[in-house]
Short mmCIF file of N, CA and C and ligand atoms in Angstrom, two decimals:
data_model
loop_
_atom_site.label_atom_id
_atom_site.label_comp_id
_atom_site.label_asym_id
_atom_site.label_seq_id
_atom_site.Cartn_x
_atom_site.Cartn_y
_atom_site.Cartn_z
N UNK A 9 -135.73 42.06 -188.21
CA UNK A 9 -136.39 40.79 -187.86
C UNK A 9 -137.90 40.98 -187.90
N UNK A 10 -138.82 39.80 -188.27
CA UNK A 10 -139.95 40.16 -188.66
C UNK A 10 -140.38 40.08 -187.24
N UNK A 11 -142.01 40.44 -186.90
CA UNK A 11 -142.67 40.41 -185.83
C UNK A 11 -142.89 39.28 -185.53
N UNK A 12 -142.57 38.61 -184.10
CA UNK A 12 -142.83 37.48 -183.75
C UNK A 12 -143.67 37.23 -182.77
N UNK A 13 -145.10 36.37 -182.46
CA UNK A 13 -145.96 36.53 -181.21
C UNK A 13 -145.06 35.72 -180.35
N UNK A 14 -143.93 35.05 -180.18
CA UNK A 14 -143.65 34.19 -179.05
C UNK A 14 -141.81 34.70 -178.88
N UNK A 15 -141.18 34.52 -178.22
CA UNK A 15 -139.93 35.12 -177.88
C UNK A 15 -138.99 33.86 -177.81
N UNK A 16 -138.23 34.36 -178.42
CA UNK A 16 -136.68 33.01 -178.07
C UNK A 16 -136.14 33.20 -177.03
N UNK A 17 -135.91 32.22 -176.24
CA UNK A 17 -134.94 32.51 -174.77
C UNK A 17 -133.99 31.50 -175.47
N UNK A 18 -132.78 32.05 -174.54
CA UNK A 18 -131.11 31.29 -174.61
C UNK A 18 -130.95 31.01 -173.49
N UNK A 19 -131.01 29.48 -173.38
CA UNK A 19 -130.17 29.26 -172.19
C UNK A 19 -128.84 28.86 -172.33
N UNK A 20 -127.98 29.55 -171.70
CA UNK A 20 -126.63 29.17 -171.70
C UNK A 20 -125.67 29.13 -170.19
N UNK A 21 -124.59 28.29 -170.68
CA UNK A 21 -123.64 28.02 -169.33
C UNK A 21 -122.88 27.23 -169.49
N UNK A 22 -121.91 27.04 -168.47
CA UNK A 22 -120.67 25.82 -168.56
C UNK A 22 -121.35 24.46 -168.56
N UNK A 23 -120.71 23.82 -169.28
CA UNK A 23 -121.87 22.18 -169.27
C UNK A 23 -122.10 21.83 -167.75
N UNK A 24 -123.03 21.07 -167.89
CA UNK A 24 -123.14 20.74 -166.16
C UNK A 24 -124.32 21.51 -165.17
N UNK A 25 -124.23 22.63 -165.87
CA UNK A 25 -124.89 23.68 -164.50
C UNK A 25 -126.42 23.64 -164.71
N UNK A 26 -127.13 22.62 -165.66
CA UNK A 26 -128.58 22.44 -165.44
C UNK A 26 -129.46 22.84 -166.69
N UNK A 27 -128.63 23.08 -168.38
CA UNK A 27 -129.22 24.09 -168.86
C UNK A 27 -130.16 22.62 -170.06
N UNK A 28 -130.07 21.62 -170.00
CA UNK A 28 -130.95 20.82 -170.86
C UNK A 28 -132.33 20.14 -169.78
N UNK A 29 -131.71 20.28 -168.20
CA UNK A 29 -133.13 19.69 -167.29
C UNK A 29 -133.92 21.13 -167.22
N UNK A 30 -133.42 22.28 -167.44
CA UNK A 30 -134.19 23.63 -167.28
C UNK A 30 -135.42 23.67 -168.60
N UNK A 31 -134.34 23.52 -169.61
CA UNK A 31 -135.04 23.77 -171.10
C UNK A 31 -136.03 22.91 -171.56
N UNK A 32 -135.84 21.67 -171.34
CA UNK A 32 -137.04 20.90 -171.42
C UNK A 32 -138.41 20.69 -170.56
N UNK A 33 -137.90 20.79 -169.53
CA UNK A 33 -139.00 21.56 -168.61
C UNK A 33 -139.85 22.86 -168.57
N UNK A 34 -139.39 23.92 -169.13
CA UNK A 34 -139.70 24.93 -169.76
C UNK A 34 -140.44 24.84 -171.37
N UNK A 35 -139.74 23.95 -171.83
CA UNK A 35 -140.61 23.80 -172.74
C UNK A 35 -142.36 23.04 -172.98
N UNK A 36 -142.38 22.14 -171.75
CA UNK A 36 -143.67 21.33 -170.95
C UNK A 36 -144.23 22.67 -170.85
N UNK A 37 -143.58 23.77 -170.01
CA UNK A 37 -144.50 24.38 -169.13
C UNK A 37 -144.96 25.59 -170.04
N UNK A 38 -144.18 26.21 -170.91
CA UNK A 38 -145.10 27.15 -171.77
C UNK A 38 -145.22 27.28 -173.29
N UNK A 39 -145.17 25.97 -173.55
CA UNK A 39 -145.51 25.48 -175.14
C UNK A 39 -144.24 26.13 -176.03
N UNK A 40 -143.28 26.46 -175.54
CA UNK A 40 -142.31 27.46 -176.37
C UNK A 40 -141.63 25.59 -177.00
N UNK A 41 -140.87 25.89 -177.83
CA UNK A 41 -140.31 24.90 -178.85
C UNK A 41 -139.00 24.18 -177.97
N UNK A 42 -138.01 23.34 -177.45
CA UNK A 42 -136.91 23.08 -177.00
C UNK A 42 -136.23 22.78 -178.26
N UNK A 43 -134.38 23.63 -178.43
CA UNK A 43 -133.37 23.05 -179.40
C UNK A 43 -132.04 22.88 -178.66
N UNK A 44 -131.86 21.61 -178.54
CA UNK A 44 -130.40 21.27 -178.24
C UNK A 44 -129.45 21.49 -178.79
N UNK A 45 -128.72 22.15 -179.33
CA UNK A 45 -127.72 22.35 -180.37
C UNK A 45 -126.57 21.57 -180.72
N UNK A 46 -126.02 20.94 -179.46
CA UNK A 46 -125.83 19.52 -179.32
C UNK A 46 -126.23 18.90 -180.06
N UNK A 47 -127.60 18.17 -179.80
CA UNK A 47 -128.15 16.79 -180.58
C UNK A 47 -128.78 17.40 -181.98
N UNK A 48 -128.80 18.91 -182.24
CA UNK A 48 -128.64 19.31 -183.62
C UNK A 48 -127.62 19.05 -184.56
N UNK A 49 -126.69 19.49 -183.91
CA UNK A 49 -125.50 19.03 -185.02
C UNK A 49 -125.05 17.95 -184.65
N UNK A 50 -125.25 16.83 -184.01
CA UNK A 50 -125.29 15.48 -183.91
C UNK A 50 -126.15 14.88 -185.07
N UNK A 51 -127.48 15.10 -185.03
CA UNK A 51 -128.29 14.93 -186.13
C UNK A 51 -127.65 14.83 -187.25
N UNK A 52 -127.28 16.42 -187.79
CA UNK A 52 -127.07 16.90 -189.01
C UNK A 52 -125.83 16.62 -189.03
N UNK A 53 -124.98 16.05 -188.70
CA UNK A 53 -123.65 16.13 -188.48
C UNK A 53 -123.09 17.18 -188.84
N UNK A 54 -123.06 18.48 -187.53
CA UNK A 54 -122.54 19.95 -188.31
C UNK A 54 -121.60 20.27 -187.40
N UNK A 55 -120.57 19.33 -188.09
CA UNK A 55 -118.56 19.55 -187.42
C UNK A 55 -118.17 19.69 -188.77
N UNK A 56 -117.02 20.49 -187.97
CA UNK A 56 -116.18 20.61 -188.95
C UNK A 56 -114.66 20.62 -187.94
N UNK A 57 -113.89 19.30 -188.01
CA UNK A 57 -112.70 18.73 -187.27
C UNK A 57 -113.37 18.17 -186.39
N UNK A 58 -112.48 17.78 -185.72
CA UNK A 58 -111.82 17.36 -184.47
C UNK A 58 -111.31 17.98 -183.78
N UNK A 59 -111.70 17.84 -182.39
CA UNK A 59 -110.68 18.61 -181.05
C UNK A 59 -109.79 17.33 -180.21
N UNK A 60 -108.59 17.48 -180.64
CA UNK A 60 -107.81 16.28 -180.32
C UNK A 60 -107.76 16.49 -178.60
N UNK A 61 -107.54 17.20 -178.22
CA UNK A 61 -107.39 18.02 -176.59
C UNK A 61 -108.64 17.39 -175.86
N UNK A 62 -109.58 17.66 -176.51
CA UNK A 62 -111.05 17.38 -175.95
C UNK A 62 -111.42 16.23 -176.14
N UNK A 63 -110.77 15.57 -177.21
CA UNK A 63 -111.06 14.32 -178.02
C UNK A 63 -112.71 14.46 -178.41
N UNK A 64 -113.38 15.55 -179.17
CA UNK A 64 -114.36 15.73 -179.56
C UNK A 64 -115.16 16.73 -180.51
N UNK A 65 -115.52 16.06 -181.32
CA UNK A 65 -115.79 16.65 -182.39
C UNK A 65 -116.01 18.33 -182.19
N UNK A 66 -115.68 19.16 -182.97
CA UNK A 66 -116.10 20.64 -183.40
C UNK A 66 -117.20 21.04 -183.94
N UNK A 67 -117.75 21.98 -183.09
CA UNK A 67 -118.93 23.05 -184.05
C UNK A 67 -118.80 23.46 -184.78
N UNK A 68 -119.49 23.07 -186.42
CA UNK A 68 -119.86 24.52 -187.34
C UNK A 68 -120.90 25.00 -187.16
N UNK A 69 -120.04 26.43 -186.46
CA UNK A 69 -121.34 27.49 -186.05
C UNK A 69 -121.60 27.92 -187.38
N UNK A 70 -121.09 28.36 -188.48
CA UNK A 70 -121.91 29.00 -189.60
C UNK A 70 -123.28 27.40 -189.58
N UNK A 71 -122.83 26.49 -189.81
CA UNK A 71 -124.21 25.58 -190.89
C UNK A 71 -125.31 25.28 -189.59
N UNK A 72 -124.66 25.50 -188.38
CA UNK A 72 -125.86 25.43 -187.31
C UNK A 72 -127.04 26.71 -187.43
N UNK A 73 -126.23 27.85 -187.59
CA UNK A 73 -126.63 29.05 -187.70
C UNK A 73 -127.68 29.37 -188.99
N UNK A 74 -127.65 28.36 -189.93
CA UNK A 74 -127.76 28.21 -191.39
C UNK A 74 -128.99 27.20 -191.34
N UNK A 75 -128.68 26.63 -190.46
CA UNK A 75 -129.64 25.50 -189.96
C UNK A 75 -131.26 25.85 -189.59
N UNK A 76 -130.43 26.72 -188.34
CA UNK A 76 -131.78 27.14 -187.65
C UNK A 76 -132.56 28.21 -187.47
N UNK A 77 -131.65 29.11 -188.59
CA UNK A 77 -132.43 30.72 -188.70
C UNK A 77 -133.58 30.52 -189.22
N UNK A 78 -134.57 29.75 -189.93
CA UNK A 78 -135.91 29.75 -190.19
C UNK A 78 -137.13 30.27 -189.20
N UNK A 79 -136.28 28.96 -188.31
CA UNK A 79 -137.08 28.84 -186.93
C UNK A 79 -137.14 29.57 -186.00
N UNK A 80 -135.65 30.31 -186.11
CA UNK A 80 -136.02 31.10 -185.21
C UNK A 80 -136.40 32.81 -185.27
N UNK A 81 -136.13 32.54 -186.85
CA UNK A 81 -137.38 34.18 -187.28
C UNK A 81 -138.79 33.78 -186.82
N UNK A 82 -139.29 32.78 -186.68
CA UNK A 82 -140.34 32.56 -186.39
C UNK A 82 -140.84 32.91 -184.84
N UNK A 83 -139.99 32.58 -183.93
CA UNK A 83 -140.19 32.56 -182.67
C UNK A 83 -140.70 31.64 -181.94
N UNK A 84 -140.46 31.42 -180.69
CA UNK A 84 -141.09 30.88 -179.92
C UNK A 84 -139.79 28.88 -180.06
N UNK A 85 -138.69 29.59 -179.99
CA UNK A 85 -137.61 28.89 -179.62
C UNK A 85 -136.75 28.85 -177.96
N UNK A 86 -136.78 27.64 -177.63
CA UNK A 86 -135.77 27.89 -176.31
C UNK A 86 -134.41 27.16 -176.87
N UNK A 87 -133.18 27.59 -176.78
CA UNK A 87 -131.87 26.82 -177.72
C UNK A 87 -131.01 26.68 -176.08
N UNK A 88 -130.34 25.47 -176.03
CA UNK A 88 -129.77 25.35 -174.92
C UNK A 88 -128.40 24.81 -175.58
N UNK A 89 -127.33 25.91 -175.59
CA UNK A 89 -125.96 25.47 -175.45
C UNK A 89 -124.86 26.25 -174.51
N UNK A 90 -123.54 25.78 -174.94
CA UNK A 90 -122.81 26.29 -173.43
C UNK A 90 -121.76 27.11 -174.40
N UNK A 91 -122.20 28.11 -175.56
CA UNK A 91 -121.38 29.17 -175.68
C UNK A 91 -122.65 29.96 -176.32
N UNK A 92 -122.12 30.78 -176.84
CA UNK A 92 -123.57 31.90 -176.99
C UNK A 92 -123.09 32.94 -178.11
N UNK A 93 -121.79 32.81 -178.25
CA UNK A 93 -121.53 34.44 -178.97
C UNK A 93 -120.94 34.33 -180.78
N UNK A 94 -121.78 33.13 -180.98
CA UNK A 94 -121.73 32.50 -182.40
C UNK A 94 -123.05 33.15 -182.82
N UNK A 95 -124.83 32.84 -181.92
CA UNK A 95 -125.52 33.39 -182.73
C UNK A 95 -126.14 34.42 -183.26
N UNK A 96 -126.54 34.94 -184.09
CA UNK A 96 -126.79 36.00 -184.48
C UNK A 96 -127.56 36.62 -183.39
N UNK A 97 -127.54 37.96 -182.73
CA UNK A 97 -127.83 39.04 -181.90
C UNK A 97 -128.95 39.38 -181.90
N UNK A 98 -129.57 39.22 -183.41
CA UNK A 98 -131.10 39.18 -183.06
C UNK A 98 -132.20 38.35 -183.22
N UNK A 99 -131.47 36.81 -182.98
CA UNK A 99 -131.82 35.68 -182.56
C UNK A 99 -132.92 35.69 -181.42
N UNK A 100 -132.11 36.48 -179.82
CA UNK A 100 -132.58 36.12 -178.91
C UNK A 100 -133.62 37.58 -178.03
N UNK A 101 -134.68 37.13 -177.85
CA UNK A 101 -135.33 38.47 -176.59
C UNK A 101 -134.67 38.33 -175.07
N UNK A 102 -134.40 36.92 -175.00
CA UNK A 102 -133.55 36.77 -173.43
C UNK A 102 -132.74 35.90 -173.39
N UNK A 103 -131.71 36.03 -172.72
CA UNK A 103 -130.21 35.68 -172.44
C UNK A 103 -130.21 35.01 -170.81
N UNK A 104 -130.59 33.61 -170.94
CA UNK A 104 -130.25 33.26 -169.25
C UNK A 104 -128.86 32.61 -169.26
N UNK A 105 -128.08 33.08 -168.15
CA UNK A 105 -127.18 32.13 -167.93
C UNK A 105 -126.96 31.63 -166.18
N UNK A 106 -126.98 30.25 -166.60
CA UNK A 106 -127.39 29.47 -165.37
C UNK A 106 -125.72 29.12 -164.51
N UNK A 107 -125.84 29.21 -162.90
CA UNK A 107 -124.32 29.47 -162.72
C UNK A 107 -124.46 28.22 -161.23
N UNK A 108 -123.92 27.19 -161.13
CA UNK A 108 -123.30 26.51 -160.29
C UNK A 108 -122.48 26.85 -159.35
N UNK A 109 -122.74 26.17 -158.60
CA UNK A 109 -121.17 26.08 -157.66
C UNK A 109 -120.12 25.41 -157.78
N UNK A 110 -119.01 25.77 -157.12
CA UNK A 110 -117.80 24.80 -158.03
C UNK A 110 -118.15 23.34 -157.27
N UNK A 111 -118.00 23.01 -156.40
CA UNK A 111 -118.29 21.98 -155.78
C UNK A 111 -119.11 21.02 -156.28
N UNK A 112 -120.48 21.48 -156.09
CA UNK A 112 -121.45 20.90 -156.99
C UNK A 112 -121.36 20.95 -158.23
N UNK A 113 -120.56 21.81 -159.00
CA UNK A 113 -120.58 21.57 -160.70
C UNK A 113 -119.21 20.45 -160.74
N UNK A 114 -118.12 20.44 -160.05
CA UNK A 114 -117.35 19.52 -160.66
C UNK A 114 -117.92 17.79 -159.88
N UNK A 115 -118.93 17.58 -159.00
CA UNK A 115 -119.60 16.67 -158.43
C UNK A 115 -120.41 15.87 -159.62
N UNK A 116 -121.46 17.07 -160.56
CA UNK A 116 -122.35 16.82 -161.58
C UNK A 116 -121.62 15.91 -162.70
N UNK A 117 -119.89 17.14 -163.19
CA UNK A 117 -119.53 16.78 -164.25
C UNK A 117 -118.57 15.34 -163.69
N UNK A 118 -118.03 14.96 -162.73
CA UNK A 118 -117.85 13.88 -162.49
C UNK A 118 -118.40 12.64 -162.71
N UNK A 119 -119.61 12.90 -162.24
CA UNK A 119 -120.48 11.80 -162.36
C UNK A 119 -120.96 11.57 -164.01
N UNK A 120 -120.40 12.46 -164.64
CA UNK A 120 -120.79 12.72 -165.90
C UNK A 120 -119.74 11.32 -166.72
N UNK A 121 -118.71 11.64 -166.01
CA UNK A 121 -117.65 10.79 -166.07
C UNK A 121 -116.47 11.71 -167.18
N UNK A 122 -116.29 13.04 -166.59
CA UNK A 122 -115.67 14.04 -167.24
C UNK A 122 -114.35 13.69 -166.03
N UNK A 123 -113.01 13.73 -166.73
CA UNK A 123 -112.31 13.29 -165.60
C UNK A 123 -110.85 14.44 -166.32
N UNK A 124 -109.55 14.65 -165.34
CA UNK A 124 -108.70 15.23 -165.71
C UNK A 124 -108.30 16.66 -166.36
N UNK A 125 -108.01 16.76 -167.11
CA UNK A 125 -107.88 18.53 -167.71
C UNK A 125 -109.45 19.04 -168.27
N UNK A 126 -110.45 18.16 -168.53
CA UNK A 126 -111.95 18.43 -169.25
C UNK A 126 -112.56 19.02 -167.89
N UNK A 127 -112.37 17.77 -166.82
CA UNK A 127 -113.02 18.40 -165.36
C UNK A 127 -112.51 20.01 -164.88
N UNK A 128 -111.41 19.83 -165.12
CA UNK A 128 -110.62 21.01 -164.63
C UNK A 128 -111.01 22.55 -165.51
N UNK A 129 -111.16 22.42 -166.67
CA UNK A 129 -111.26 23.07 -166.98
C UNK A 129 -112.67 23.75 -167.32
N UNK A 130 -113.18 22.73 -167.43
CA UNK A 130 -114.54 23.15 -166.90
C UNK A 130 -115.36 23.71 -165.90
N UNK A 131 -114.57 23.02 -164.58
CA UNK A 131 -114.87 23.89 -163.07
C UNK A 131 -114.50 25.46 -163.47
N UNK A 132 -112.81 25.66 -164.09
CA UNK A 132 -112.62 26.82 -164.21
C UNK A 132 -113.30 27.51 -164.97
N UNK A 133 -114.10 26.95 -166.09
CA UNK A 133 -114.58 28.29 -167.40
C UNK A 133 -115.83 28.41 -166.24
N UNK A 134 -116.54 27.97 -165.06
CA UNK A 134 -117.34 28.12 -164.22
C UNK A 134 -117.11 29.22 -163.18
N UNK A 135 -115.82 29.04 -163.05
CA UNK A 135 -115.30 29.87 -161.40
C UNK A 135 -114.93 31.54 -162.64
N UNK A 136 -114.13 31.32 -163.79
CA UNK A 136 -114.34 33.03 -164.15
C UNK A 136 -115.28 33.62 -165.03
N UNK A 137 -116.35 32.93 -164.83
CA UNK A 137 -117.82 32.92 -165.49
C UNK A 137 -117.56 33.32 -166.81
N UNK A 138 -117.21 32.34 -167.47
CA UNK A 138 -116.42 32.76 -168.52
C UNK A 138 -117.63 32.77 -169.56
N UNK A 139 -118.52 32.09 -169.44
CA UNK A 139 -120.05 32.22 -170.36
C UNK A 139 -120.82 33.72 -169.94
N UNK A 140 -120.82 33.96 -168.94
CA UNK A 140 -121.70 35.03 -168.86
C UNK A 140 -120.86 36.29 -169.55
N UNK A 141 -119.67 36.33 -169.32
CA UNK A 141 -118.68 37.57 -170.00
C UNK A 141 -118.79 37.37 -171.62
N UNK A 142 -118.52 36.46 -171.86
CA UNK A 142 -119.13 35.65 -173.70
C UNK A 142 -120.28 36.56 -173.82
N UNK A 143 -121.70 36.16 -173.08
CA UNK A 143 -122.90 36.69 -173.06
C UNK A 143 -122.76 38.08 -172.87
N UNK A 144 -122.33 38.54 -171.71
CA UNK A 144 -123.04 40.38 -171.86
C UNK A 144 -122.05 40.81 -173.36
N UNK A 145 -120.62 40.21 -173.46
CA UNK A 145 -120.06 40.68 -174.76
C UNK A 145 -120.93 40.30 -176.10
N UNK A 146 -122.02 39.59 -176.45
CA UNK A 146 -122.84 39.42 -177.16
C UNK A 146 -123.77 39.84 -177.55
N UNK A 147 -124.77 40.08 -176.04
CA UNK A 147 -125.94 41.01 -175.97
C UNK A 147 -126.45 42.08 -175.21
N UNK A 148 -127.04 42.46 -175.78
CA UNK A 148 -127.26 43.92 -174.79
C UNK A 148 -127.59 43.51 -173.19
N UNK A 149 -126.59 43.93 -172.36
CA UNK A 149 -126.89 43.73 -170.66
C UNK A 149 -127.83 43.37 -170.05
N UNK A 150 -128.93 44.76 -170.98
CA UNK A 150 -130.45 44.33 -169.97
C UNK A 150 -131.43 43.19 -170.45
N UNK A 151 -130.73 42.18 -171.50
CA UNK A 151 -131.42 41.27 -171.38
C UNK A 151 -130.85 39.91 -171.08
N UNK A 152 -129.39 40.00 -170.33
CA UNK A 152 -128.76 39.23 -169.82
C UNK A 152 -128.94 38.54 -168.57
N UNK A 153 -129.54 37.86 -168.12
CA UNK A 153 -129.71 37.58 -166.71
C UNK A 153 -128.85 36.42 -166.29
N UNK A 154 -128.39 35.98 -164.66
CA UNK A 154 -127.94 35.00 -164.51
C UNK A 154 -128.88 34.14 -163.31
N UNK A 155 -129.08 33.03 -163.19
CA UNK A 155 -129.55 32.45 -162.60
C UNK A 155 -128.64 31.06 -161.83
N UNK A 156 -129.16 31.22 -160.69
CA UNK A 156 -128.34 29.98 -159.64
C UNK A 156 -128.82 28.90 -160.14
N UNK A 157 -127.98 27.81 -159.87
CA UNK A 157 -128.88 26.44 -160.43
C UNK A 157 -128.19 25.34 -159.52
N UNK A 158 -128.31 25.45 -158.79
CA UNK A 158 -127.56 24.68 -157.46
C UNK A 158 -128.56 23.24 -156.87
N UNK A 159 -130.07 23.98 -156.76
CA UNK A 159 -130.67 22.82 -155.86
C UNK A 159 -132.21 22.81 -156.91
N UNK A 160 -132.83 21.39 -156.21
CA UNK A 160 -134.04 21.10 -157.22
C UNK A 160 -135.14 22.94 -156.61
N UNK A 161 -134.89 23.34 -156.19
CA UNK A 161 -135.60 24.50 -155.44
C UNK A 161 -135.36 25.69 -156.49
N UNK A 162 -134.18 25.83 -156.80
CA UNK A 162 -133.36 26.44 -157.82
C UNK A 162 -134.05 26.68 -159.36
N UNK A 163 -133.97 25.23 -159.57
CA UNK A 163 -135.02 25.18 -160.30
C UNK A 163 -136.53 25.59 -160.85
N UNK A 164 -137.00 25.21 -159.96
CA UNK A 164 -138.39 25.36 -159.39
C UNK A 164 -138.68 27.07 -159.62
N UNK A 165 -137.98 27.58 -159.15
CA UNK A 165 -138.03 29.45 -159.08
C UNK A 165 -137.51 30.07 -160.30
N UNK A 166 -136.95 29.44 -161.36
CA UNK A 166 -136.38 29.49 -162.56
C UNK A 166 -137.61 29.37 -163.63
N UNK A 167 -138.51 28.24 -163.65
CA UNK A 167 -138.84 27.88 -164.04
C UNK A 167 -140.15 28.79 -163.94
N UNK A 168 -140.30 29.60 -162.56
CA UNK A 168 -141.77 29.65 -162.45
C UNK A 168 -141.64 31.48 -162.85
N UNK A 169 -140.34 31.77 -162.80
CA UNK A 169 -139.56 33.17 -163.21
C UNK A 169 -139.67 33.39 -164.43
N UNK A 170 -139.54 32.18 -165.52
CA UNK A 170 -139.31 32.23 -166.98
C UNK A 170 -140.61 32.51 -167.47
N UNK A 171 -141.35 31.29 -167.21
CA UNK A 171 -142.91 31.16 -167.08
C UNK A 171 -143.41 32.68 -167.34
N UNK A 172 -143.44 33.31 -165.94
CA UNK A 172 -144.10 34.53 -165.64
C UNK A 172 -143.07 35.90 -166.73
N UNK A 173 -142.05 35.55 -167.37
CA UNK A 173 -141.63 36.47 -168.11
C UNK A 173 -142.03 36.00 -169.62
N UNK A 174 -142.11 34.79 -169.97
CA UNK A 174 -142.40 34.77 -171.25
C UNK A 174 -144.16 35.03 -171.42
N UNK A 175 -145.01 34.65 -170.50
CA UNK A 175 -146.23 35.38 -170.75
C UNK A 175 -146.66 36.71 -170.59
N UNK A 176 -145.83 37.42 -169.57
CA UNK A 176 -145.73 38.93 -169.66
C UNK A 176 -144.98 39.41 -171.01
N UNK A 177 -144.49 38.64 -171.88
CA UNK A 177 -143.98 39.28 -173.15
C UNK A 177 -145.00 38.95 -174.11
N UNK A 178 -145.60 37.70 -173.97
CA UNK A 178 -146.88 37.68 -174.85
C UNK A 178 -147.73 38.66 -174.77
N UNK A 179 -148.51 39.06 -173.81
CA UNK A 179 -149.29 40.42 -173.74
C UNK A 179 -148.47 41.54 -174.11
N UNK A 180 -147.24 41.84 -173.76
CA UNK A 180 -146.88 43.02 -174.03
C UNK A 180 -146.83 43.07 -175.78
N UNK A 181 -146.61 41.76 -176.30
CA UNK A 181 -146.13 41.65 -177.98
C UNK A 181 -147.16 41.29 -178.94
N UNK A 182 -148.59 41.38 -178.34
CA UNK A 182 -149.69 40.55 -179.01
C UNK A 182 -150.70 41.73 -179.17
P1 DAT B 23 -126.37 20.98 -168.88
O1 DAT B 23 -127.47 20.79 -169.89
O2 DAT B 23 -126.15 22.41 -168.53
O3 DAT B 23 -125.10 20.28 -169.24
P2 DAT B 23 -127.97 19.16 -167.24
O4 DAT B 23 -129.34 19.72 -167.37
O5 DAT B 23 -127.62 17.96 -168.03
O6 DAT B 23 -126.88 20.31 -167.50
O7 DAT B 23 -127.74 18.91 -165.68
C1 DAT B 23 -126.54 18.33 -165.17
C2 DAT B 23 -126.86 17.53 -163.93
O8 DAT B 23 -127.27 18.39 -162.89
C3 DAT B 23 -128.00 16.53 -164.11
O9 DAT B 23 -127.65 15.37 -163.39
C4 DAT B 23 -129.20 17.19 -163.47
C5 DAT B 23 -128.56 18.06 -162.42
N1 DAT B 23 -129.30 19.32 -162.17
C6 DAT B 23 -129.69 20.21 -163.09
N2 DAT B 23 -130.30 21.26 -162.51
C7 DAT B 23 -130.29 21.03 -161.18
C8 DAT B 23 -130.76 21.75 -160.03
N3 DAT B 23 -131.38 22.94 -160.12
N4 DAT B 23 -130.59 21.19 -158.82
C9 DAT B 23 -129.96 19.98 -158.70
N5 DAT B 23 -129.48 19.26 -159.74
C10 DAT B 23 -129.64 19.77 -160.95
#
């Protein structure tokens, strides 16, 4: 990978647990780029099927991947989705994954208007942290971190954590 002055962070997690109010906020606060991957392949329309179960369209991770490797040889990307072990490994300098409570995450995705086996199963890919095991099986440990995301406070210390790590990587990389 070529030399990059700015670092990609990943935020990832079970839907719900805070990772598009984190990323865009993060992106205000230290000029780094925000990509939804979501409203990427919404855009581009990059499915391939249908999930009849889910009743919702499928990721193609190759043409997303195909999509956005330009940008992110470049650096200075934040990508916010809720699986992680599609993109290429040396995509990312840091790996956050943001973790709820069950309570409050099936409260969020409720109101989301996620109802029945989607709710359910969603609380659960939450309760056996089934993203962060995805993640350390993806990337190297020590740049795996997890973060609470429970209260606007939560936030706040996330934000001011990221902050203070992506400019300590600018000096260290400049
Ligand atoms: P995601 O992008 O992971 O699906 P989101 O950013 O859309 O999640 O947030 C889901 C809901 O939770 C939304 O109503 C905002 C709220 N939320 C996010 N982070 C929070 C926090 N730290 N404290 C309280 N509520 C939060």
């Amino acid at each position: 990978m070529k030399k990059v002055n700015r670092p990609n962070v990943l935020l990832t997690g079970t839907p719900g647990v805070g990772k598009t109010t984190l990323g865009k906020e993060l992106a205000q606060r230290s000029g780094l780029e925000y990509v939804n991957i979501g409203d990427l392949a919404q855009e581009g329309q990059l499915f391939d099927g249908f999930d009849e179960e889910y009743q919702c369209p499928v990721l193609d991770e190759d043409r997303v991947v195909d999509e956005l490797d330009e940008k992110m040889v470049d650096g200075g990307v934040i990508v916010d989705y809720h699986g992680c072990d599609f993109f290429p490994e040396r995509w990312f300098h840091i790996v956050f994954v943001l973790q709820t409570d069950n309570t409050n995450l099936y409260n969020r995705l409720e109101s989301r208007g996620y109802t029945g086996k989607k709710l359910q199963d969603n609380v659960q890919c939450e309760i056996f942290q089934t993203i962060y095991e995805e993640a350390v099986g993806a990337y190297k440990a020590e740049i795996v971190h997890r973060l609470p995301s429970n209260k606007p406070e939560d936030l706040e210390s996330n934000l001011e954590q990221i902050v203070q790590w992506i400019e300590q990587w600018m000096k260290d990389n400049n």
